[in-house]
CSV table of C-alpha atoms and ligand atoms in Angstrom, one decimal:
chain,number,residue,atom,x,y,z
A,62,MET,CA,79.9,101.0,98.4
A,63,GLN,CA,77.2,101.4,100.7
A,64,ARG,CA,77.5,103.3,104.2
A,65,ASP,CA,75.2,104.0,107.0
A,66,VAL,CA,74.9,107.5,108.2
A,67,GLN,CA,73.7,108.4,111.6
A,68,VAL,CA,72.4,111.4,113.0
A,69,THR,CA,70.9,112.4,116.3
A,70,VAL,CA,67.8,114.4,116.6
A,71,VAL,CA,66.9,115.8,120.2
A,72,GLY,CA,63.5,116.7,121.3
A,73,ARG,CA,62.3,118.0,124.6
A,74,VAL,CA,59.4,116.2,126.6
A,75,PHE,CA,56.7,118.8,126.7
A,76,LYS,CA,55.1,119.4,130.0
A,77,PRO,CA,54.8,115.9,131.3
A,78,ASN,CA,52.3,115.4,134.1
A,79,LYS,CA,53.6,114.4,137.5
A,80,SER,CA,52.7,110.7,137.3
A,81,LYS,CA,54.6,110.3,134.0
A,82,VAL,CA,57.7,112.2,135.5
A,83,LEU,CA,57.6,109.7,138.5
A,84,ASP,CA,57.5,106.8,136.2
A,85,LEU,CA,60.4,108.1,134.2
A,86,ASN,CA,62.5,108.7,137.3
A,87,ARG,CA,61.7,105.3,138.7
A,88,THR,CA,62.8,103.6,135.6
A,89,LEU,CA,66.0,105.8,135.3
A,90,ASN,CA,67.0,104.6,138.9
A,91,GLU,CA,66.1,101.0,138.2
A,92,TYR,CA,68.2,101.2,134.9
A,93,PHE,CA,71.1,102.8,136.5
A,94,ARG,CA,71.2,100.1,139.2
A,95,LEU,CA,71.0,97.5,136.4
A,96,VAL,CA,73.9,99.0,134.5
A,97,LYS,CA,76.1,99.1,137.5
A,98,TRP,CA,75.0,95.5,138.3
A,99,TYR,CA,76.2,94.4,134.9
A,100,LEU,CA,79.3,96.4,135.4
A,101,SER,CA,80.0,94.5,138.6
A,102,PHE,CA,80.7,91.4,136.5
A,103,ASN,CA,83.6,93.2,134.9
A,104,SER,CA,82.9,91.5,131.4
A,105,LYS,CA,83.2,93.0,128.0
A,106,SER,CA,81.3,90.1,126.4
A,107,LYS,CA,77.7,90.7,125.6
A,108,ASN,CA,77.2,87.0,125.0
A,109,LEU,CA,78.6,85.9,128.2
A,110,LEU,CA,76.8,88.5,130.3
A,111,HIS,CA,73.6,87.4,128.6
A,112,LYS,CA,74.0,83.7,129.1
A,113,SER,CA,75.0,83.9,132.7
A,114,ASN,CA,72.9,86.7,134.0
A,115,TYR,CA,69.8,87.5,131.9
A,116,GLU,CA,67.3,85.5,133.8
A,117,GLU,CA,68.7,86.8,137.0
A,118,ALA,CA,68.5,90.3,135.7
A,119,LYS,CA,64.7,89.8,134.7
A,120,ARG,CA,64.1,88.5,138.3
A,121,LEU,CA,65.9,91.4,140.1
A,122,PHE,CA,64.9,94.4,138.0
A,123,ASN,CA,61.5,95.5,137.1
A,124,LEU,CA,62.2,96.5,133.6
A,125,ASN,CA,61.1,95.7,130.0
A,126,THR,CA,63.2,92.9,128.8
A,127,ALA,CA,64.4,95.0,125.8
A,128,LEU,CA,65.7,97.6,128.5
A,129,ILE,CA,67.5,94.8,130.2
A,130,GLN,CA,69.4,94.1,127.0
A,131,THR,CA,70.3,97.7,126.3
A,132,ALA,CA,71.4,98.1,129.9
A,133,ARG,CA,73.8,95.1,129.3
A,134,ASP,CA,75.0,96.6,126.1
A,135,LYS,CA,75.6,100.0,127.8
A,136,ALA,CA,77.7,98.4,130.6
A,137,VAL,CA,79.9,96.8,128.0
A,138,GLU,CA,80.3,100.2,126.2
A,139,VAL,CA,81.2,101.9,129.4
A,140,LEU,CA,83.7,99.4,130.3
A,141,LYS,CA,85.4,99.5,126.9
A,142,SER,CA,85.5,103.2,126.9
A,143,PHE,CA,86.8,103.3,130.4
A,144,GLU,CA,89.7,101.0,129.4
A,145,GLU,CA,90.6,102.8,126.3
A,146,ASN,CA,90.7,106.2,128.1
A,147,ARG,CA,92.2,104.8,131.3
A,148,LYS,CA,94.7,107.0,133.2
A,149,GLU,CA,96.8,105.5,135.8
A,150,ASP,CA,95.1,104.5,139.1
A,151,SER,CA,91.8,105.7,138.1
A,152,ILE,CA,88.8,103.6,139.1
A,153,LEU,CA,85.4,103.2,137.2
A,154,SER,CA,82.7,105.2,138.8
A,155,LEU,CA,79.3,105.6,137.0
A,156,ASN,CA,77.8,108.9,137.7
A,157,ARG,CA,74.7,108.9,135.5
A,158,VAL,CA,73.3,107.1,132.5
A,159,SER,CA,70.6,107.6,130.0
A,160,ILE,CA,67.9,105.1,129.2
A,161,ARG,CA,68.2,103.4,125.8
A,162,PHE,CA,65.0,102.3,124.1
A,163,ASP,CA,65.3,100.2,121.0
A,164,ARG,CA,62.7,99.5,118.3
A,165,ARG,CA,61.1,96.8,120.5
A,166,CYS,CA,60.1,99.2,123.4
A,167,TYR,CA,59.1,102.5,121.8
A,168,SER,CA,56.9,103.9,119.1
A,169,PHE,CA,56.9,107.3,117.7
A,170,SER,CA,54.2,108.9,115.7
A,171,LYS,CA,52.6,112.1,114.5
A,172,THR,CA,49.0,112.9,115.3
A,173,THR,CA,46.5,115.6,114.3
A,174,ASN,CA,47.0,117.5,117.5
A,175,VAL,CA,48.2,120.9,116.4
A,176,LEU,CA,49.9,121.9,119.7
A,177,THR,CA,51.9,118.8,120.2
A,178,PRO,CA,51.8,116.6,117.2
A,179,TYR,CA,54.7,114.3,118.0
A,180,TRP,CA,54.1,111.5,120.5
A,181,LEU,CA,56.7,109.0,121.9
A,182,THR,CA,55.4,105.9,123.6
A,183,LEU,CA,57.7,104.1,125.9
A,184,SER,CA,57.3,100.5,127.3
A,185,LEU,CA,59.0,100.8,130.7
A,186,SER,CA,58.2,97.5,132.2
A,187,LYS,CA,55.8,94.6,131.9
A,188,ARG,CA,52.8,96.7,132.9
A,189,LYS,CA,53.9,100.2,132.4
A,190,ARG,CA,53.6,102.2,129.1
A,191,ILE,CA,53.7,105.9,128.9
A,192,SER,CA,53.1,108.4,126.1
A,193,LEU,CA,55.0,111.6,126.0
A,194,PRO,CA,54.4,114.7,123.8
A,195,ILE,CA,57.8,115.7,122.2
A,196,VAL,CA,58.6,119.2,120.9
A,197,PHE,CA,61.5,120.0,118.5
A,198,GLY,CA,63.4,123.1,117.4
A,199,GLU,CA,63.1,124.1,113.8
A,200,ARG,CA,66.1,122.3,112.3
A,201,GLN,CA,65.3,119.1,114.3
A,202,LYS,CA,61.8,119.1,113.2
A,203,GLN,CA,62.8,119.0,109.5
A,204,ARG,CA,64.9,115.9,110.2
A,205,ILE,CA,62.2,114.2,112.2
A,206,GLU,CA,59.7,114.9,109.3
A,207,GLU,CA,62.1,113.4,107.0
A,208,ALA,CA,62.2,110.3,109.1
A,209,LEU,CA,58.5,110.1,109.3
A,210,ARG,CA,58.5,110.2,105.5
A,211,GLY,CA,60.7,107.1,105.5
A,212,GLU,CA,63.9,109.0,104.4
A,213,TRP,CA,65.6,107.9,107.7
A,214,ARG,CA,65.1,104.7,109.8
A,215,PHE,CA,64.4,105.1,113.5
A,216,SER,CA,67.0,103.2,115.4
A,217,THR,CA,67.2,103.9,119.2
A,218,VAL,CA,65.9,106.6,121.5
A,219,GLU,CA,68.0,107.7,124.4
A,220,MET,CA,66.0,109.3,127.3
A,221,VAL,CA,68.2,111.8,129.0
A,222,LYS,CA,67.6,113.8,132.1
A,223,ARG,CA,69.4,117.0,132.3
A,224,ASN,CA,68.8,119.7,135.0
A,225,GLY,CA,65.4,118.0,135.9
A,226,VAL,CA,64.1,118.3,132.3
A,227,TRP,CA,63.6,115.1,130.2
A,228,TYR,CA,65.0,114.9,126.5
A,229,ALA,CA,64.5,112.3,123.9
A,230,HIS,CA,67.5,111.7,121.7
A,231,PHE,CA,66.4,109.9,118.5
A,232,ALA,CA,69.2,108.1,116.6
A,233,LEU,CA,68.2,108.0,112.7
A,234,THR,CA,70.0,106.1,110.2
A,235,LYS,CA,70.2,106.2,106.4
A,236,THR,CA,72.0,104.0,104.0
A,237,VAL,CA,73.9,106.0,101.3
A,238,THR,CA,75.8,104.8,98.3
A,239,LEU,CA,79.3,106.2,98.2
A,240,ILE,CA,81.1,107.1,95.0
A,241,ASP,CA,83.3,104.4,93.8
A,242,ASN,CA,86.8,104.8,92.0
A,243,PRO,CA,87.5,108.4,93.1
A,244,GLU,CA,89.0,110.7,90.5
A,245,THR,CA,90.0,113.6,92.9
A,246,ILE,CA,91.5,113.6,96.4
A,247,ILE,CA,90.3,116.4,98.6
A,248,ALA,CA,92.9,116.7,101.5
A,249,ILE,CA,91.9,118.7,104.4
A,250,ASP,CA,94.2,119.9,107.2
A,251,ARG,CA,93.1,121.4,110.4
A,252,GLY,CA,95.0,123.6,112.8
A,253,GLU,CA,94.8,126.5,115.0
A,254,VAL,CA,95.5,129.6,112.8
A,255,ASN,CA,93.4,128.0,110.0
A,256,LEU,CA,90.7,126.1,111.2
A,257,ALA,CA,90.7,124.1,107.9
A,258,VAL,CA,92.7,124.1,104.7
A,259,ALA,CA,91.6,122.2,101.5
A,260,VAL,CA,93.4,121.1,98.4
A,261,ALA,CA,92.4,119.0,95.5
A,262,ILE,CA,94.5,116.5,93.6
A,263,SER,CA,93.3,115.1,90.4
A,264,ARG,CA,94.0,111.4,89.3
A,265,SER,CA,95.0,112.6,85.8
A,266,LYS,CA,97.5,115.2,87.1
A,267,PRO,CA,98.6,114.0,90.6
A,268,GLU,CA,101.8,116.3,90.5
A,269,LYS,CA,99.6,119.6,90.3
A,270,PRO,CA,97.5,120.4,93.4
A,271,MET,CA,94.4,122.6,92.6
A,272,LYS,CA,92.4,125.4,94.1
A,273,GLY,CA,93.7,125.6,97.6
A,274,ARG,CA,91.2,127.1,100.1
A,275,PHE,CA,91.4,128.3,103.6
A,276,TRP,CA,88.7,128.6,106.4
A,277,ARG,CA,90.2,130.6,109.2
A,278,GLY,CA,87.2,130.3,111.5
A,279,GLU,CA,87.2,134.0,112.6
A,280,GLU,CA,83.7,134.0,113.6
A,281,ILE,CA,84.3,131.1,115.9
A,282,LYS,CA,87.4,132.7,117.4
A,283,ARG,CA,85.3,135.9,117.9
A,284,ILE,CA,82.4,134.0,119.6
A,285,ARG,CA,85.1,132.3,121.9
A,286,GLY,CA,86.8,135.5,122.7
A,287,LEU,CA,83.5,137.1,123.6
A,288,TYR,CA,82.2,134.4,125.9
A,289,ASN,CA,85.6,134.1,127.5
A,290,HIS,CA,85.5,137.8,128.4
A,291,ILE,CA,81.9,137.5,129.6
A,292,ARG,CA,82.6,134.5,131.8
A,293,ARG,CA,85.6,136.3,133.4
A,294,LYS,CA,83.4,139.2,134.3
A,295,LEU,CA,80.8,136.9,135.7
A,296,GLN,CA,83.3,134.9,137.8
A,297,GLU,CA,84.6,138.1,139.3
A,298,LYS,CA,81.1,138.7,140.4
A,299,GLY,CA,80.6,135.1,141.7
A,300,ARG,CA,77.7,134.2,139.3
A,301,THR,CA,78.7,130.6,138.5
A,302,GLY,CA,75.3,129.4,137.6
A,303,LYS,CA,75.0,132.0,134.8
A,304,VAL,CA,78.5,130.8,133.5
A,305,LYS,CA,77.2,127.3,133.1
A,306,GLU,CA,74.2,128.6,131.2
A,307,LEU,CA,76.4,130.5,128.8
A,308,LYS,CA,78.5,127.5,127.9
A,309,GLY,CA,75.6,125.9,126.1
A,310,LYS,CA,74.8,129.1,124.3
A,311,GLU,CA,78.4,129.4,123.1
A,312,ARG,CA,78.4,125.7,122.1
A,313,ARG,CA,75.4,126.2,120.0
A,314,LYS,CA,76.7,129.2,118.3
A,315,VAL,CA,80.2,127.6,117.5
A,316,ASN,CA,78.3,124.4,116.1
A,317,GLN,CA,76.3,126.6,113.9
A,318,GLN,CA,79.4,128.0,112.4
A,319,LEU,CA,80.9,124.6,112.1
A,320,HIS,CA,77.9,123.6,110.1
A,321,ILE,CA,78.4,126.4,107.8
A,322,ILE,CA,82.1,125.6,107.3
A,323,ALA,CA,81.4,121.9,106.8
A,324,ASN,CA,78.7,122.8,104.3
A,325,GLU,CA,81.5,125.0,102.4
A,326,ILE,CA,84.0,122.3,102.5
A,327,VAL,CA,81.6,119.6,101.0
A,328,ALA,CA,80.5,122.1,98.4
A,329,TYR,CA,84.2,122.7,97.7
A,330,ALA,CA,84.7,119.0,97.2
A,331,LYS,CA,81.6,118.6,94.9
A,332,GLN,CA,83.0,120.9,92.3
A,333,PHE,CA,85.5,118.2,91.4
A,334,PRO,CA,84.7,114.9,89.5
A,335,LYS,CA,84.3,111.9,91.8
A,336,PRO,CA,85.8,113.4,94.9
A,337,VAL,CA,87.0,111.5,98.1
A,338,ILE,CA,87.8,113.5,101.3
A,339,VAL,CA,91.0,112.6,103.3
A,340,MET,CA,92.1,113.9,106.6
A,341,GLU,CA,93.9,113.0,109.7
A,342,ASP,CA,91.9,111.4,112.5
A,343,LEU,CA,92.0,113.9,115.3
A,344,ASN,CA,90.3,111.4,117.7
A,345,ARG,CA,93.2,109.2,117.3
A,346,ILE,CA,95.7,112.0,117.8
A,347,ARG,CA,94.0,113.0,121.0
A,348,ARG,CA,94.1,109.4,122.3
A,349,LYS,CA,97.7,109.5,121.5
A,350,PHE,CA,98.2,112.6,123.9
A,351,LYS,CA,95.8,111.3,126.5
A,352,LYS,CA,98.7,111.3,129.1
A,353,SER,CA,99.5,114.9,128.5
A,354,LYS,CA,97.1,117.1,130.3
A,355,ARG,CA,98.0,120.3,128.5
A,356,LEU,CA,98.0,118.8,125.1
A,357,ASN,CA,94.8,117.1,125.9
A,358,ARG,CA,93.1,120.3,126.9
A,359,ARG,CA,94.4,122.0,123.7
A,360,PHE,CA,92.8,119.3,121.5
A,361,HIS,CA,89.7,119.2,123.5
A,362,ASN,CA,89.2,123.0,123.2
A,363,LEU,CA,89.7,122.9,119.5
A,364,PRO,CA,86.4,122.8,117.6
A,365,SER,CA,88.3,120.7,115.0
A,366,ARG,CA,87.1,117.3,116.2
A,367,LYS,CA,83.6,118.3,116.0
A,368,LEU,CA,84.3,119.8,112.6
A,369,GLN,CA,85.7,116.3,111.6
A,370,THR,CA,82.5,114.5,112.5
A,371,THR,CA,80.4,117.2,110.8
A,372,ILE,CA,82.3,117.1,107.5
A,373,LYS,CA,82.1,113.3,107.6
A,374,TYR,CA,78.3,113.3,108.1
A,375,LYS,CA,77.5,115.9,105.5
A,376,ALA,CA,80.0,114.4,103.0
A,377,ASN,CA,78.6,110.9,103.3
A,378,LEU,CA,75.0,112.2,102.8
A,379,GLU,CA,76.3,113.6,99.4
A,380,GLY,CA,77.8,110.1,98.6
A,381,ILE,CA,81.4,111.4,99.2
A,382,GLU,CA,83.5,109.0,101.2
A,383,VAL,CA,85.8,110.4,104.1
A,384,ARG,CA,89.0,108.4,104.5
A,385,TYR,CA,91.5,108.9,107.4
A,386,LEU,CA,95.1,108.9,106.8
A,387,PRO,CA,96.6,105.5,107.7
A,388,LYS,CA,98.6,105.7,111.0
A,389,LYS,CA,101.9,105.1,109.5
A,390,GLU,CA,101.4,108.0,107.1
A,391,THR,CA,100.6,110.7,109.7
A,392,GLY,CA,104.2,111.8,110.7
A,393,ASN,CA,105.7,115.1,109.7
A,394,THR,CA,103.0,116.2,107.4
A,395,SER,CA,103.8,119.9,108.4
A,396,LYS,CA,107.5,119.6,108.4
A,397,THR,CA,108.0,117.9,104.9
A,398,CYS,CA,108.5,119.9,101.9
A,399,HIS,CA,105.7,118.8,99.6
A,400,ARG,CA,107.9,119.4,96.4
A,401,CYS,CA,111.2,117.6,97.2
A,402,GLY,CA,110.3,115.6,100.4
A,403,TYR,CA,112.9,117.3,102.5
A,404,VAL,CA,112.0,117.3,106.3
A,405,THR,CA,112.9,120.5,108.2
A,406,GLN,CA,111.7,122.7,111.2
A,407,VAL,CA,109.0,125.2,110.4
A,408,LYS,CA,109.0,128.6,111.9
A,409,GLY,CA,106.2,131.1,111.4
A,410,ARG,CA,103.5,130.7,108.8
A,411,ILE,CA,105.6,130.3,105.8
A,412,PHE,CA,107.3,126.8,105.1
A,413,LYS,CA,110.7,127.5,103.6
A,414,CYS,CA,112.6,124.6,102.2
A,415,PRO,CA,116.4,124.8,102.7
A,416,ASN,CA,116.8,121.9,100.2
A,417,CYS,CA,114.9,123.2,97.0
A,418,GLY,CA,114.1,126.7,98.0
A,419,MET,CA,110.3,126.5,98.0
A,420,GLU,CA,108.4,129.0,100.1
A,421,TYR,CA,104.8,128.2,100.7
A,422,ASP,CA,102.1,128.6,103.1
A,423,ARG,CA,102.7,126.1,106.0
A,424,ASP,CA,99.2,124.7,106.3
A,425,LEU,CA,98.7,124.3,102.5
A,426,ASN,CA,102.1,122.5,102.3
A,427,ALA,CA,100.9,120.2,105.1
A,428,CYS,CA,97.7,119.6,103.3
A,429,ILE,CA,99.3,118.8,100.0
A,430,ASN,CA,101.5,116.2,101.9
A,431,ILE,CA,98.4,114.6,103.3
A,432,ALA,CA,97.1,114.4,99.7
A,433,HIS,CA,100.3,112.9,98.4
A,434,ARG,CA,100.4,110.3,100.9
A,435,VAL,CA,97.1,109.0,99.9
A,436,THR,CA,97.7,109.3,96.1
A,437,SER,CA,100.8,107.3,96.3
A,438,SER,CA,99.2,104.6,98.1
A,439,MET,CA,96.4,104.6,95.6
A,440,GLY,CA,98.9,104.1,92.9
A,441,TRP,CA,98.2,107.4,91.2
A,442,GLY,CA,101.6,107.9,89.8
A,443,SER,CA,104.6,109.0,91.8
A,444,ARG,CA,105.6,112.5,92.5
A,445,GLU,CA,108.5,114.2,90.5
A,446,PRO,CA,111.8,112.9,91.9
A,447,PRO,CA,113.4,115.2,94.4
A,448,GLU,CA,115.3,118.0,92.8
A,449,PRO,CA,118.0,119.3,95.3
A,450,ALA,CA,118.7,122.9,94.5
A,451,ASP,CA,122.4,122.4,94.5
A,452,VAL,CA,122.3,119.6,91.9
A,453,THR,CA,119.8,120.9,89.2
A,454,GLY,CA,120.4,124.6,89.8
A,455,GLY,CA,117.1,125.1,88.1
A,456,VAL,CA,114.8,125.3,90.9
A,457,LYS,CA,114.6,129.0,92.1
A,458,PRO,CA,113.5,130.1,95.5
A,459,GLN,CA,110.0,131.5,95.2
A,460,ALA,CA,110.0,134.4,97.2
A,461,ASN,CA,106.5,135.4,96.6
A,462,ALA,CA,104.9,132.1,96.8
A,463,GLY,CA,103.1,132.8,100.1
A,464,ASN,CA,101.8,136.3,99.1
A,465,PRO,CA,98.7,135.5,97.0
A,466,ILE,CA,97.5,133.3,99.8
A,467,ARG,CA,98.1,135.7,102.7
A,468,LYS,CA,96.8,138.7,101.1
A,469,GLY,CA,93.1,137.2,101.2
A,470,TRP,CA,93.3,136.0,104.8
A,471,GLY,CA,91.3,139.0,106.1
A,472,SER,CA,88.1,137.6,104.6
A,473,SER,CA,87.0,135.2,107.4
A,474,LEU,CA,84.8,132.2,106.1
A,475,ALA,CA,85.1,133.1,102.6
A,476,ALA,CA,87.8,131.0,101.1
A,477,ILE,CA,90.5,132.1,98.8
A,478,SER,CA,91.4,130.5,95.5
A,479,TRP,CA,94.9,129.8,94.7
A,480,ILE,CA,96.6,128.6,91.7
A,481,SER,CA,99.3,126.0,91.6
A,482,LEU,CA,102.7,127.3,92.3
A,483,ARG,CA,104.4,124.6,90.3
A,484,GLU,CA,103.6,125.7,86.8
B,291,ZN,ZN1,111.8,121.2,99.0
């Protein structure tokens, strides 16, 4: 199976002269007006908007025809996302927009100029073309070099103006071949105490989960705590400008940690034969809770959604497919005993099954449930039938079941190996 993987590489426009900045600003204003104009038709059909308004748009707006088309696409996207996330009695207001250039209206190349080798040429209108030098950070530069070598395809460039500075967001695409007929399910659960938990289930022995691993994300919690503290101090002193600046710094540091964890999760998956990663789609969960402000904030604050995208991207690059749990399968993953299927309330970090007596780390139990729901739908053989304790008498409560896992929790990002408790 083939899949397109997309990545965005951000570069900064390096010291543009005044006339180029004026051209960009003028184009941004015109483009913004055009997106709003398209929005005024209140239509989500690109075709319809094109047929009835394209000629008019060409006449009214002094923009390259390719830009007229991307503005139309943008208007449709804005409208769709507004309707999806709509809260009661809210009205659509567009505050800002970035300019999307597709392959027809930009070119990008590397020159021999040592100081600023990367140049982006934009076609703004019929008569106006400008060339801008772009600078990249180290990691971004590696990606863009890969793209120049042909490892990635250039798709669009979004020109973004932030705090008076212009940035170019390059969308790069690569087609990867994903592993067919998976042999191992890698289930990932994400939560607040453990940022991520992984467990593997093999096709040949679906009843026996393997090598549970925990990522507590302690470094992320430390970074967040630290920045919260600094922010409070600054707010007391009324320095709100500085607070904003810190937000970006904090985000970059957290993202760096998420990259490390995602790399470890993909490496974990790769040790098994023909892996496929399975997790819940947190974006969907968030949409479900959009009405509740408190929950919404909680989900928004968790770096789990960002982790989800990062895992997916890195896994796909390694040929590993990421599947989301089907909607009807997402209920009660944390409240169900993975051994006997009994549903109960969980208190604390240990799942205690009143039915079969199993005691287990609560996140790991949820994770195994996620895996089981997929294995059964893939026809990997059913689990053992439920064994109520009072019937068989043979299933003993496992008092120490949680201990081998908990012992290791002190070691932050390093994961802990764990052996199946069902031997
Ligand atoms: Zn049970």
